[in-house]
Amino acid sequence: MTSVPTADAGSDHAASPAFPDSIDVGYERAQTLGAIRSHHFNAAGSALPPAPVVSRVIAHLRLEEEIGGYEAAARARDEVEDVYSAAAQLLGARADEIALFDSASTGLRVLLDALAPAPGTRLVASRSTYVSHALHLMTMNRATEVELVVAPTDEGRRISIEALDEMLSDGRPTIVTVAHVPTSSGLVEPAAEVGRVAGKHGATYILDATQSVGQLDIDVKAIGCHVLATTGRKFLRAPRGTALAYVDAAFAAEHLPTAPDVRGAQWHSAFDWEVAAGARRFETWEANVAARLGMGVALRQAITRGMPATEVWLSETASDIREALRKIPGVTVADPVGAHAAIVTFVIDAVAPAQVVSELAAKQISAVSVPATHGQWDLGDRGIPSVVRISPHVYNDQNDVDALISSIAAISAGEAGTA
């Protein structure tokens, strides 16, 4: 392994070979308390937030304590507005095309329901679909006269663009929904190619970017999706309970929320109301203002760090981890061929993933096990009951990676309790 940078205590700059002046790992670690207390490899679950994010949340809570929640929100109004601008800048959108939610699952549910698919509509979902969204799709399929189809895949288990093109050529009303990066592997779906095919055939395109925003450089206009939803807590390093969605302006204008709220609608006569323009028509009034302000800081940090550099650094780091794991006897990397996102999955012969995670935790290494129940169309389809998931971020250095690899080797060798 050569491309994972080490934070050098004698230097204020540590960098990736591909972008020697782009990712300052020493700086990222210095502002990340958890990075010096453990080896954290769970960015795909909930990344370590940087100190400025935490400080902003606490400061607003203190203001609420002092003057009240409504009054504190009024003072922060301009900064909250900047959250929309920052999200738009990160995604290549307009501020009026951004909606804020408490979770990506909420955003996906609200926006899919707003489509109100008519009987005979076809729902085409990627095998990479996460359990929460899959359950919604299956419920919609069971409760209404819509068809649910799992999209055909290629040899790398990505959506087959050729097969999708052929499928959509019949002209049926179709909603295509894709998980950009799944919870269960480092696969990256061909999002822009899906967008080209969906646009060609007039299909509606929803992108679940829960695991990609913050690690991949994303331009929604280039991708061609009508809707993108993501969480704050993962690779964006924002607080839990935050999320955002991009809603194409034309899509927003044509669709209404199924449960309008005072945030996105005005009740102007006894039995009539008018919804707001833009993506905010899908929002609700109540929100954790402190957490949203923290997300704004996280968004600005991601923009400043630079997403092209971040994407390459994370991809190379994950690639090095996969390469190292493949050299350990008894360890099998579970990622599909060609996977290159900052999520690495593996199994160890005769050691349950949950036990691996427990033994790693005893060595201050954070990882998670992902069961097939979180991705039946992926792990279940492959006959894999569960995997160990590793997901690095820019605060991980070579010492972290060395500790991870040596610990996994020890577990595989049956050396429980050893480094």
XYZ file of C-alpha atoms in Angstrom:
419
model
C 0.000 0.000 0.000
C 1.482 3.290 -1.047
C -1.247 5.826 -1.697
C -2.733 6.168 1.788
C -1.182 9.259 3.341
C 0.163 9.301 6.866
C -0.374 12.296 9.098
C 3.171 13.303 9.989
C 3.447 14.884 13.431
C 6.456 16.793 12.194
C 4.612 18.288 9.242
C 1.397 20.253 8.918
C 0.648 18.717 5.530
C 0.104 15.104 4.472
C -1.246 14.339 1.038
C -2.321 11.792 -1.547
C 0.084 11.081 -4.420
C -2.651 11.849 -6.965
C -3.379 15.256 -5.433
C -0.220 16.192 -3.490
C -1.625 19.540 -2.403
C -5.294 18.671 -2.104
C -6.055 16.525 0.953
C -4.374 17.639 4.151
C -4.855 14.596 6.355
C -2.985 16.158 9.243
C -5.407 19.085 9.223
C -8.442 16.809 8.958
C -7.237 14.745 11.925
C -6.442 17.810 13.993
C -10.053 18.990 13.788
C -11.545 15.525 14.321
C -11.489 14.493 17.980
C -12.407 10.863 17.341
C -9.582 10.413 14.863
C -6.986 10.580 17.628
C -8.939 8.366 20.009
C -9.728 5.446 17.708
C -9.318 4.056 14.217
C -12.660 5.032 12.714
C -13.673 3.199 9.522
C -17.428 3.742 9.556
C -17.979 6.827 7.393
C -20.652 4.902 5.490
C -22.591 4.587 8.740
C -21.930 7.881 10.478
C -18.638 9.669 9.872
C -16.751 11.558 12.549
C -17.905 15.187 12.443
C -15.201 17.874 12.464
C -14.941 20.247 15.402
C -16.408 23.278 13.547
C -19.584 21.304 12.834
C -19.963 20.262 16.460
C -19.196 23.766 17.709
C -21.830 25.322 15.469
C -24.498 22.903 16.696
C -23.644 23.512 20.337
C -23.554 27.287 19.895
C -27.062 27.318 18.470
C -28.386 25.054 21.207
C -26.907 27.451 23.761
C -28.681 30.304 22.017
C -31.951 28.368 22.137
C -31.329 27.808 25.836
C -30.830 31.533 26.320
C -33.593 33.086 24.192
C -35.839 30.255 22.936
C -36.059 28.085 19.827
C -38.134 30.395 17.627
C -36.062 33.431 18.539
C -32.786 31.608 17.917
C -34.058 30.362 14.554
C -34.962 33.919 13.573
C -31.411 35.068 14.280
C -29.995 32.208 12.231
C -32.362 32.711 9.280
C -29.697 33.950 6.854
C -27.315 31.149 7.816
C -30.035 28.553 7.328
C -30.662 30.020 3.876
C -26.981 29.493 3.134
C -27.426 25.756 3.774
C -29.587 25.644 0.638
C -26.991 27.622 -1.313
C -24.135 25.400 -0.135
C -26.013 22.217 -1.007
C -26.850 23.624 -4.429
C -23.216 24.562 -5.036
C -21.998 21.104 -4.028
C -24.467 19.359 -6.350
C -24.468 21.744 -9.307
C -28.060 22.837 -8.705
C -29.994 25.992 -7.789
C -30.902 26.881 -4.227
C -34.630 26.702 -5.025
C -34.092 23.089 -6.118
C -32.959 22.029 -2.626
C -35.227 20.683 0.115
C -34.101 19.776 3.631
C -35.295 16.684 5.507
C -34.487 14.727 8.649
C -33.299 11.671 6.720
C -32.722 10.519 3.176
C -35.402 7.861 3.675
C -37.922 10.590 4.496
C -36.923 12.574 1.423
C -37.171 9.553 -0.859
C -40.541 8.588 0.574
C -42.028 12.075 0.280
C -40.812 12.577 -3.263
C -41.758 9.128 -4.540
C -45.224 9.514 -3.034
C -45.548 12.889 -4.762
C -45.243 11.071 -8.093
C -48.460 9.177 -7.306
C -47.763 6.608 -10.026
C -50.841 5.652 -12.007
C -51.905 2.016 -12.456
C -49.669 0.321 -14.981
C -46.625 2.424 -14.104
C -43.412 0.434 -13.953
C -40.933 0.908 -11.100
C -37.411 -0.127 -12.105
C -35.042 -0.398 -9.136
C -31.337 -1.131 -8.997
C -30.077 -4.241 -7.206
C -28.117 -1.816 -5.036
C -31.341 -0.453 -3.478
C -31.245 -0.020 0.304
C -33.769 -1.811 2.499
C -35.799 1.274 3.511
C -36.398 2.375 -0.070
C -36.946 -1.208 -1.240
C -39.635 -1.695 1.390
C -41.378 1.455 0.172
C -41.224 0.265 -3.432
C -42.508 -3.194 -2.515
C -45.332 -1.697 -0.455
C -46.322 0.527 -3.367
C -46.243 -2.489 -5.654
C -48.395 -4.546 -3.286
C -50.911 -1.799 -2.543
C -51.369 -0.329 -6.027
C -51.470 -1.490 -9.617
C -47.844 -0.720 -10.397
C -45.181 -3.173 -11.479
C -41.856 -3.481 -9.644
C -38.853 -4.725 -11.610
C -35.277 -5.177 -10.426
C -33.033 -3.807 -13.156
C -30.822 -6.252 -15.063
C -27.128 -6.040 -14.247
C -23.849 -6.513 -16.071
C -20.911 -8.716 -15.080
C -19.903 -6.184 -12.408
C -23.441 -6.199 -10.935
C -24.023 -2.624 -12.082
C -27.187 -1.722 -13.959
C -26.892 -2.921 -17.538
C -27.355 0.202 -19.636
C -28.084 -1.822 -22.757
C -30.747 -3.890 -21.004
C -32.282 -0.800 -19.412
C -32.412 0.955 -22.774
C -34.184 -2.021 -24.316
C -36.605 -2.269 -21.393
C -37.620 1.382 -21.524
C -38.003 1.389 -25.309
C -41.545 0.000 -24.991
C -42.726 3.477 -23.963
C -44.460 2.460 -20.739
C -44.631 5.095 -17.968
C -41.588 4.274 -15.849
C -39.883 5.462 -12.693
C -36.224 4.450 -12.476
C -34.751 4.504 -8.981
C -31.071 3.839 -8.360
C -28.815 3.671 -5.304
C -25.673 5.425 -6.524
C -23.484 3.478 -4.078
C -25.049 0.627 -2.064
C -24.743 0.034 1.654
C -23.359 -3.421 0.951
C -20.318 -2.851 -1.300
C -18.063 -0.353 -3.031
C -19.956 -0.619 -6.325
C -20.714 2.651 -8.121
C -23.736 2.620 -10.407
C -23.405 4.342 -13.822
C -25.612 7.215 -12.738
C -25.061 9.526 -15.703
C -25.589 6.703 -18.216
C -28.849 5.793 -16.482
C -29.835 9.445 -16.739
C -29.142 9.483 -20.456
C -31.322 6.418 -21.047
C -34.097 7.634 -18.730
C -34.125 10.985 -20.510
C -34.180 9.337 -23.908
C -37.357 7.426 -23.044
C -39.062 10.038 -20.857
C -38.723 8.063 -17.613
C -38.619 9.721 -14.196
C -35.255 9.199 -12.505
C -34.668 9.131 -8.734
C -31.116 8.805 -7.392
C -30.477 7.637 -3.840
C -27.121 9.305 -3.171
C -27.014 8.464 0.532
C -23.592 6.848 0.227
C -22.188 8.999 -2.568
C -22.632 12.675 -1.660
C -19.505 13.655 0.232
C -17.313 11.000 -1.373
C -18.061 11.373 -5.095
C -17.991 14.543 -7.160
C -21.639 14.954 -8.188
C -23.275 17.219 -10.757
C -27.020 16.581 -10.863
C -27.432 18.283 -14.225
C -24.763 16.067 -15.782
C -26.350 12.996 -14.180
C -29.791 13.946 -15.433
C -31.814 12.829 -12.415
C -35.096 14.458 -11.473
C -34.586 13.789 -7.774
C -31.521 13.117 -5.631
C -31.687 12.434 -1.902
C -28.854 12.085 0.591
C -28.175 12.060 4.289
C -25.901 14.393 6.212
C -24.341 11.960 8.659
C -22.299 9.807 6.308
C -19.596 11.102 3.977
C -20.742 14.706 4.386
C -19.754 14.500 8.089
C -22.822 16.466 9.192
C -24.910 15.746 12.308
C -27.337 12.856 12.474
C -30.943 13.772 11.719
C -30.025 15.903 8.706
C -30.633 15.248 5.024
C -31.236 17.083 1.792
C -32.695 16.494 -1.619
C -32.265 17.983 -5.037
C -35.608 18.335 -6.812
C -35.470 19.431 -10.438
C -37.408 22.677 -10.880
C -39.693 21.233 -13.563
C -40.396 18.164 -11.432
C -41.266 20.337 -8.438
C -43.601 22.483 -10.523
C -45.503 19.426 -11.776
C -45.893 17.500 -8.513
C -47.525 18.190 -5.171
C -46.747 16.809 -1.716
C -49.285 14.240 -0.562
C -49.378 15.898 2.876
C -48.800 19.650 2.476
C -47.372 21.408 5.520
C -47.351 25.012 6.690
C -43.680 25.138 5.671
C -44.482 24.504 2.012
C -48.060 25.704 1.623
C -50.318 28.611 2.539
C -53.919 28.070 3.643
C -55.576 31.181 2.256
C -59.333 30.456 2.430
C -61.728 28.033 4.084
C -61.107 25.110 1.741
C -58.256 26.229 -0.467
C -54.508 26.460 -0.194
C -51.492 27.147 -2.380
C -48.182 25.324 -2.282
C -44.859 27.121 -2.411
C -42.782 27.217 -5.554
C -39.675 25.068 -5.805
C -38.417 22.161 -3.743
C -39.477 23.596 -0.385
C -43.087 22.641 -1.066
C -42.047 19.138 0.044
C -40.623 20.223 3.417
C -42.250 20.312 6.844
C -42.095 23.137 9.367
C -40.464 21.415 12.313
C -36.718 20.884 12.074
C -33.568 20.651 14.149
C -32.177 24.084 13.333
C -28.928 23.479 15.220
C -28.261 20.295 13.253
C -29.036 22.030 9.959
C -26.558 24.776 10.783
C -24.001 22.066 11.460
C -24.785 20.533 8.075
C -24.180 23.919 6.496
C -20.683 23.972 7.982
C -20.064 20.427 6.754
C -21.225 21.324 3.247
C -18.901 24.331 3.112
C -16.012 22.186 4.331
C -16.642 19.629 1.597
C -16.707 22.402 -1.009
C -13.478 23.917 0.322
C -11.727 20.538 0.481
C -12.760 19.901 -3.111
C -14.872 16.970 -4.229
C -12.724 15.893 -7.214
C -9.698 15.533 -4.932
C -11.764 13.939 -2.168
C -13.220 11.376 -4.560
C -9.824 10.298 -5.871
C -8.261 10.179 -2.406
C -11.071 8.066 -0.955
C -11.177 5.739 -3.956
C -7.422 5.152 -3.830
C -7.488 4.581 -0.085
C -10.260 2.006 -0.414
C -8.411 0.350 -3.297
C -5.299 -0.005 -1.156
C -7.330 -1.545 1.653
C -8.876 -4.080 -0.755
C -5.432 -4.967 -2.090
C -4.090 -5.510 1.415
C -7.082 -7.629 2.431
C -6.676 -9.902 -0.577
C -3.188 -10.802 0.680
C -4.470 -12.058 4.040
C -5.090 -15.832 4.157
C -8.701 -16.634 4.951
C -10.035 -13.215 3.939
C -12.268 -12.758 0.894
C -13.117 -9.323 -0.451
C -16.856 -9.311 -1.180
C -17.004 -6.216 -3.401
C -18.015 -6.847 -7.025
C -15.349 -6.640 -9.699
C -14.572 -3.030 -10.528
C -15.920 -1.615 -7.269
C -14.089 1.608 -6.467
C -16.110 3.565 -3.914
C -14.857 4.193 -0.378
C -16.746 1.181 0.951
C -14.886 -2.107 1.316
C -16.659 -5.334 2.244
C -15.129 -8.682 3.172
C -15.651 -11.935 5.045
C -13.259 -14.107 7.042
C -13.436 -17.886 6.806
C -15.269 -19.424 9.772
C -15.606 -16.087 11.593
C -19.006 -14.401 11.635
C -18.910 -10.760 10.499
C -20.515 -9.642 13.760
C -17.697 -11.342 15.676
C -15.107 -9.657 13.460
C -16.668 -6.282 14.195
C -16.662 -7.043 17.913
C -13.003 -8.055 17.912
C -12.056 -4.968 15.918
C -13.967 -2.785 18.372
C -11.901 -4.252 21.207
C -8.880 -2.798 19.418
C -10.518 0.629 19.012
C -11.278 0.021 15.336
C -14.772 0.984 14.172
C -16.434 -1.149 11.494
C -19.914 -2.600 10.986
C -21.467 -5.808 9.725
C -24.100 -5.470 7.016
C -26.642 -8.310 6.850
C -28.469 -9.481 3.756
C -31.651 -8.085 5.322
C -30.305 -4.624 4.441
C -29.864 -5.529 0.779
C -31.681 -8.665 -0.326
C -31.440 -7.738 -4.004
C -27.654 -7.577 -3.615
C -26.278 -9.655 -0.732
C -29.294 -11.954 -0.685
C -29.082 -12.422 -4.442
C -25.405 -13.339 -4.082
C -26.119 -15.787 -1.257
C -24.025 -13.798 1.233
C -25.623 -13.699 4.711
C -23.511 -10.809 5.982
C -20.304 -8.866 5.340
C -17.906 -6.714 7.323
C -17.940 -3.149 5.981
C -14.971 -0.766 6.143
C -15.418 2.848 5.010
C -12.507 5.294 5.383
C -12.595 9.074 5.259
C -10.089 11.900 4.910
C -9.198 11.732 8.613
C -7.761 8.207 8.294
C -3.989 7.963 7.979
C -1.527 5.164 7.325
C -1.355 4.297 11.012
C -5.110 3.680 10.962
C -4.840 1.458 7.905
C -1.899 -0.480 9.343
C -3.824 -1.102 12.580
C -6.864 -2.235 10.589
C -4.995 -4.650 8.341
C -2.859 -6.157 11.099
C -5.920 -6.679 13.284
C -7.879 -8.366 10.520
C -4.893 -10.621 9.818
C -4.743 -11.569 13.498
C -8.458 -12.343 13.621
C -8.204 -14.463 10.472
C -5.263 -16.331 11.986
C -7.276 -17.031 15.122
C -5.208 -14.723 17.291
C -8.104 -13.146 19.193
C -7.052 -10.360 21.515
C -3.750 -9.717 19.748
C -2.765 -6.695 17.684
